[in-house]
Amino acid sequence: MTGTLTIAGLGPGDDALVTPEVTAALAAATDIVGYAPYVARVRPREGLTLHPSDNRVELQRAGEALRLASEGRQVVVVSSGDPGVFAMASAVFEALEDNPQWQSLPIRVLPGVTAMLAAAACAGAPLGHDFCAINLSDNLKPWTVIEKRLRLAAEADFAIAMYNPRSASRPEGFARALEILKEAGCGGRMAIFARAVSAPDERIETVRLCEARPDMADMRTLVIVGNSATRRVGRWVYAPRQVR
Ligand code: SAH
């Protein structure tokens, strides 16, 4: 049998947000590869081998998935949310660049509901006008790049979705990010802290950026800072469609 490699997004957590296409790929898989907490979201069954791995071994994990597919396995690499957003799809293509012998394998990327969109839907419509997404982790890029992008995004008046805002190993980065946005004049903007969206312990908090504290975010939080026109209506937060 010809091997295949499918890179699939499991959505933000709730099974109802897994697309039918991804459900079908998981049902046809012989092997599931990914970061252990995401692999744990796939129900074990006979004929399915799970390959959970640690957080920081993305390229190695991608190479392993390609090798399994080259041996004739039906491999699904899983990410949370969407696999193309700060996740495994890029790692697989990087591994493919390093291993041209695998470039003829049938590869598919199946989209998922990314955290930013799930969080925005819980809050209302904070991404209803122009926006950008920034990963605050400096594992794979220098902190100076993050600072520059935050400043320019603030200047351009984008709504800003921030992934990986804060981890135990780098608690100071998010505090600095909040300072940069305040220095750029964003203190009055709405800031949405969306934690564990679509999971049983989901929590959504909205404050003015000047009232935001670094400890309001952790690694399960997606932070959206509105643009200068973003406002509340009842319990909702939204960006008006028109900017004057
Ligand atoms: N590929 C994923 C993102 C991976 S980066 C996606 O498309 O969603 C991991 C970051 O995503 C976390 O640090 C957090 O900022 C965000 N995230 C993932 N799932 C989340 C959820 N259910 N609720 C809030 N944020 C989430």
PDB file of N, CA and C in Angstrom, residues 184-236:
ATOM      1  N   ALA A 184       3.241  52.500  22.904  1.00  0.00           N
ATOM      2  CA  ALA A 184       2.795  52.838  21.541  1.00  0.00           C
ATOM      3  C   ALA A 184       1.410  53.494  21.546  1.00  0.00           C
ATOM      4  N   GLY A 185       0.895  53.762  22.733  1.00  0.00           N
ATOM      5  CA  GLY A 185      -0.369  54.497  22.835  1.00  0.00           C
ATOM      6  C   GLY A 185      -1.613  53.624  22.822  1.00  0.00           C
ATOM      7  N   CYS A 186      -1.463  52.325  23.103  1.00  0.00           N
ATOM      8  CA  CYS A 186      -2.607  51.398  23.040  1.00  0.00           C
ATOM      9  C   CYS A 186      -3.272  51.174  24.403  1.00  0.00           C
ATOM     10  N   GLY A 187      -2.902  51.935  25.419  1.00  0.00           N
ATOM     11  CA  GLY A 187      -3.408  51.691  26.772  1.00  0.00           C
ATOM     12  C   GLY A 187      -4.921  51.673  26.881  1.00  0.00           C
ATOM     13  N   GLY A 188      -5.597  52.443  26.036  1.00  0.00           N
ATOM     14  CA  GLY A 188      -7.054  52.507  26.109  1.00  0.00           C
ATOM     15  C   GLY A 188      -7.762  51.402  25.323  1.00  0.00           C
ATOM     16  N   ARG A 189      -7.000  50.594  24.597  1.00  0.00           N
ATOM     17  CA  ARG A 189      -7.643  49.552  23.754  1.00  0.00           C
ATOM     18  C   ARG A 189      -8.163  48.381  24.588  1.00  0.00           C
ATOM     19  N   MET A 190      -9.142  47.672  24.019  1.00  0.00           N
ATOM     20  CA  MET A 190      -9.684  46.492  24.690  1.00  0.00           C
ATOM     21  C   MET A 190      -8.671  45.341  24.554  1.00  0.00           C
ATOM     22  N   ALA A 191      -8.517  44.589  25.629  1.00  0.00           N
ATOM     23  CA  ALA A 191      -7.660  43.392  25.587  1.00  0.00           C
ATOM     24  C   ALA A 191      -8.474  42.207  26.074  1.00  0.00           C
ATOM     25  N   ILE A 192      -8.549  41.178  25.229  1.00  0.00           N
ATOM     26  CA  ILE A 192      -9.332  39.981  25.560  1.00  0.00           C
ATOM     27  C   ILE A 192      -8.368  38.864  25.924  1.00  0.00           C
ATOM     28  N   PHE A 193      -8.553  38.294  27.102  1.00  0.00           N
ATOM     29  CA  PHE A 193      -7.756  37.135  27.530  1.00  0.00           C
ATOM     30  C   PHE A 193      -8.665  35.916  27.431  1.00  0.00           C
ATOM     31  N   ALA A 194      -8.402  35.070  26.445  1.00  0.00           N
ATOM     32  CA  ALA A 194      -9.251  33.901  26.205  1.00  0.00           C
ATOM     33  C   ALA A 194      -8.457  32.657  26.579  1.00  0.00           C
ATOM     34  N   ARG A 195      -8.848  32.029  27.683  1.00  0.00           N
ATOM     35  CA  ARG A 195      -8.089  30.865  28.167  1.00  0.00           C
ATOM     36  C   ARG A 195      -8.883  29.575  27.934  1.00  0.00           C
ATOM     37  N   ALA A 196      -8.177  28.533  27.456  1.00  0.00           N
ATOM     38  CA  ALA A 196      -8.768  27.196  27.288  1.00  0.00           C
ATOM     39  C   ALA A 196     -10.082  27.259  26.516  1.00  0.00           C
ATOM     40  N   VAL A 197     -10.077  27.991  25.420  1.00  0.00           N
ATOM     41  CA  VAL A 197     -11.288  28.169  24.630  1.00  0.00           C
ATOM     42  C   VAL A 197     -11.834  26.820  24.168  1.00  0.00           C
ATOM     43  N   SER A 198     -13.123  26.637  24.362  1.00  0.00           N
ATOM     44  CA  SER A 198     -13.887  25.439  23.978  1.00  0.00           C
ATOM     45  C   SER A 198     -13.646  24.237  24.891  1.00  0.00           C
ATOM     46  N   ALA A 199     -12.791  24.374  25.906  1.00  0.00           N
ATOM     47  CA  ALA A 199     -12.590  23.301  26.900  1.00  0.00           C
ATOM     48  C   ALA A 199     -13.498  23.582  28.104  1.00  0.00           C
ATOM     49  N   PRO A 200     -13.699  22.592  28.979  1.00  0.00           N
ATOM     50  CA  PRO A 200     -14.617  22.794  30.113  1.00  0.00           C
ATOM     51  C   PRO A 200     -14.197  23.958  31.027  1.00  0.00           C
ATOM     52  N   ASP A 201     -12.879  24.216  31.123  1.00  0.00           N
ATOM     53  CA  ASP A 201     -12.427  25.305  31.999  1.00  0.00           C
ATOM     54  C   ASP A 201     -12.204  26.622  31.250  1.00  0.00           C
ATOM     55  N   GLU A 202     -12.880  26.802  30.146  1.00  0.00           N
ATOM     56  CA  GLU A 202     -12.770  28.056  29.368  1.00  0.00           C
ATOM     57  C   GLU A 202     -13.034  29.291  30.242  1.00  0.00           C
ATOM     58  N   ARG A 203     -12.248  30.342  30.018  1.00  0.00           N
ATOM     59  CA  ARG A 203     -12.488  31.604  30.728  1.00  0.00           C
ATOM     60  C   ARG A 203     -12.135  32.782  29.808  1.00  0.00           C
ATOM     61  N   ILE A 204     -13.070  33.715  29.675  1.00  0.00           N
ATOM     62  CA  ILE A 204     -12.828  34.885  28.808  1.00  0.00           C
ATOM     63  C   ILE A 204     -12.901  36.132  29.680  1.00  0.00           C
ATOM     64  N   GLU A 205     -11.850  36.951  29.646  1.00  0.00           N
ATOM     65  CA  GLU A 205     -11.843  38.192  30.427  1.00  0.00           C
ATOM     66  C   GLU A 205     -11.496  39.340  29.488  1.00  0.00           C
ATOM     67  N   THR A 206     -12.226  40.442  29.611  1.00  0.00           N
ATOM     68  CA  THR A 206     -11.920  41.609  28.775  1.00  0.00           C
ATOM     69  C   THR A 206     -11.657  42.818  29.669  1.00  0.00           C
ATOM     70  N   VAL A 207     -10.523  43.481  29.440  1.00  0.00           N
ATOM     71  CA  VAL A 207     -10.169  44.684  30.209  1.00  0.00           C
ATOM     72  C   VAL A 207      -9.586  45.716  29.237  1.00  0.00           C
ATOM     73  N   ARG A 208      -9.382  46.942  29.727  1.00  0.00           N
ATOM     74  CA  ARG A 208      -8.580  47.905  28.954  1.00  0.00           C
ATOM     75  C   ARG A 208      -7.113  47.471  29.073  1.00  0.00           C
ATOM     76  N   LEU A 209      -6.352  47.685  28.009  1.00  0.00           N
ATOM     77  CA  LEU A 209      -4.964  47.228  28.029  1.00  0.00           C
ATOM     78  C   LEU A 209      -4.196  47.801  29.236  1.00  0.00           C
ATOM     79  N   CYS A 210      -4.497  49.076  29.612  1.00  0.00           N
ATOM     80  CA  CYS A 210      -3.772  49.674  30.732  1.00  0.00           C
ATOM     81  C   CYS A 210      -4.068  48.961  32.055  1.00  0.00           C
ATOM     82  N   GLU A 211      -5.143  48.183  32.095  1.00  0.00           N
ATOM     83  CA  GLU A 211      -5.483  47.441  33.331  1.00  0.00           C
ATOM     84  C   GLU A 211      -4.993  45.984  33.270  1.00  0.00           C
ATOM     85  N   ALA A 212      -4.441  45.584  32.144  1.00  0.00           N
ATOM     86  CA  ALA A 212      -4.039  44.176  31.978  1.00  0.00           C
ATOM     87  C   ALA A 212      -2.793  43.873  32.803  1.00  0.00           C
ATOM     88  N   ARG A 213      -2.775  42.705  33.442  1.00  0.00           N
ATOM     89  CA  ARG A 213      -1.617  42.280  34.217  1.00  0.00           C
ATOM     90  C   ARG A 213      -0.993  41.065  33.525  1.00  0.00           C
ATOM     91  N   PRO A 214       0.341  40.968  33.571  1.00  0.00           N
ATOM     92  CA  PRO A 214       1.001  39.824  32.921  1.00  0.00           C
ATOM     93  C   PRO A 214       0.467  38.483  33.408  1.00  0.00           C
ATOM     94  N   ASP A 215       0.090  38.379  34.688  1.00  0.00           N
ATOM     95  CA  ASP A 215      -0.346  37.061  35.192  1.00  0.00           C
ATOM     96  C   ASP A 215      -1.766  36.691  34.741  1.00  0.00           C
ATOM     97  N   MET A 216      -2.386  37.534  33.921  1.00  0.00           N
ATOM     98  CA  MET A 216      -3.694  37.158  33.367  1.00  0.00           C
ATOM     99  C   MET A 216      -3.541  36.145  32.223  1.00  0.00           C
ATOM    100  N   ALA A 217      -2.307  35.946  31.749  1.00  0.00           N
ATOM    101  CA  ALA A 217      -2.086  35.017  30.623  1.00  0.00           C
ATOM    102  C   ALA A 217      -1.164  33.879  31.029  1.00  0.00           C
ATOM    103  N   ASP A 218      -1.403  32.706  30.455  1.00  0.00           N
ATOM    104  CA  ASP A 218      -0.454  31.596  30.558  1.00  0.00           C
ATOM    105  C   ASP A 218      -0.386  30.921  29.187  1.00  0.00           C
ATOM    106  N   MET A 219       0.192  29.731  29.117  1.00  0.00           N
ATOM    107  CA  MET A 219       0.374  29.096  27.800  1.00  0.00           C
ATOM    108  C   MET A 219      -0.925  28.584  27.186  1.00  0.00           C
ATOM    109  N   ARG A 220      -2.010  28.573  27.962  1.00  0.00           N
ATOM    110  CA  ARG A 220      -3.294  28.150  27.378  1.00  0.00           C
ATOM    111  C   ARG A 220      -4.165  29.364  27.052  1.00  0.00           C
ATOM    112  N   THR A 221      -3.548  30.537  27.003  1.00  0.00           N
ATOM    113  CA  THR A 221      -4.308  31.762  26.760  1.00  0.00           C
ATOM    114  C   THR A 221      -3.957  32.356  25.401  1.00  0.00           C
ATOM    115  N   LEU A 222      -4.973  32.841  24.725  1.00  0.00           N
ATOM    116  CA  LEU A 222      -4.787  33.590  23.483  1.00  0.00           C
ATOM    117  C   LEU A 222      -5.241  35.014  23.825  1.00  0.00           C
ATOM    118  N   VAL A 223      -4.394  35.978  23.526  1.00  0.00           N
ATOM    119  CA  VAL A 223      -4.720  37.361  23.866  1.00  0.00           C
ATOM    120  C   VAL A 223      -5.020  38.129  22.577  1.00  0.00           C
ATOM    121  N   ILE A 224      -6.142  38.829  22.562  1.00  0.00           N
ATOM    122  CA  ILE A 224      -6.451  39.684  21.405  1.00  0.00           C
ATOM    123  C   ILE A 224      -6.522  41.129  21.901  1.00  0.00           C
ATOM    124  N   VAL A 225      -5.705  41.992  21.310  1.00  0.00           N
ATOM    125  CA  VAL A 225      -5.791  43.426  21.593  1.00  0.00           C
ATOM    126  C   VAL A 225      -6.549  44.047  20.427  1.00  0.00           C
ATOM    127  N   GLY A 226      -7.624  44.753  20.733  1.00  0.00           N
ATOM    128  CA  GLY A 226      -8.443  45.331  19.677  1.00  0.00           C
ATOM    129  C   GLY A 226      -7.745  46.470  18.959  1.00  0.00           C
ATOM    130  N   ASN A 227      -8.342  46.949  17.879  1.00  0.00           N
ATOM    131  CA  ASN A 227      -7.818  48.166  17.255  1.00  0.00           C
ATOM    132  C   ASN A 227      -8.402  49.384  17.981  1.00  0.00           C
ATOM    133  N   SER A 228      -8.103  50.596  17.508  1.00  0.00           N
ATOM    134  CA  SER A 228      -8.499  51.775  18.283  1.00  0.00           C
ATOM    135  C   SER A 228     -10.017  51.980  18.282  1.00  0.00           C
ATOM    136  N   ALA A 229     -10.740  51.306  17.376  1.00  0.00           N
ATOM    137  CA  ALA A 229     -12.202  51.484  17.310  1.00  0.00           C
ATOM    138  C   ALA A 229     -12.973  50.336  17.978  1.00  0.00           C
ATOM    139  N   THR A 230     -12.259  49.303  18.413  1.00  0.00           N
ATOM    140  CA  THR A 230     -12.923  48.129  19.017  1.00  0.00           C
ATOM    141  C   THR A 230     -13.680  48.538  20.270  1.00  0.00           C
ATOM    142  N   ARG A 231     -14.925  48.069  20.397  1.00  0.00           N
ATOM    143  CA  ARG A 231     -15.725  48.502  21.548  1.00  0.00           C
ATOM    144  C   ARG A 231     -16.665  47.412  22.028  1.00  0.00           C
ATOM    145  N   ARG A 232     -17.357  47.710  23.115  1.00  0.00           N
ATOM    146  CA  ARG A 232     -18.291  46.748  23.708  1.00  0.00           C
ATOM    147  C   ARG A 232     -19.697  47.054  23.277  1.00  0.00           C
ATOM    148  N   VAL A 233     -20.510  46.000  23.131  1.00  0.00           N
ATOM    149  CA  VAL A 233     -21.953  46.175  23.045  1.00  0.00           C
ATOM    150  C   VAL A 233     -22.530  45.063  23.921  1.00  0.00           C
ATOM    151  N   GLY A 234     -23.193  45.429  25.018  1.00  0.00           N
ATOM    152  CA  GLY A 234     -23.627  44.417  25.983  1.00  0.00           C
ATOM    153  C   GLY A 234     -22.423  43.629  26.473  1.00  0.00           C
ATOM    154  N   ARG A 235     -22.514  42.282  26.408  1.00  0.00           N
ATOM    155  CA  ARG A 235     -21.371  41.487  26.870  1.00  0.00           C
ATOM    156  C   ARG A 235     -20.369  41.194  25.757  1.00  0.00           C
ATOM    157  N   TRP A 236     -20.645  41.754  24.575  1.00  0.00           N
ATOM    158  CA  TRP A 236     -19.799  41.448  23.423  1.00  0.00           C
ATOM    159  C   TRP A 236     -18.733  42.513  23.180  1.00  0.00           C
TER     160      TRP A 236
END
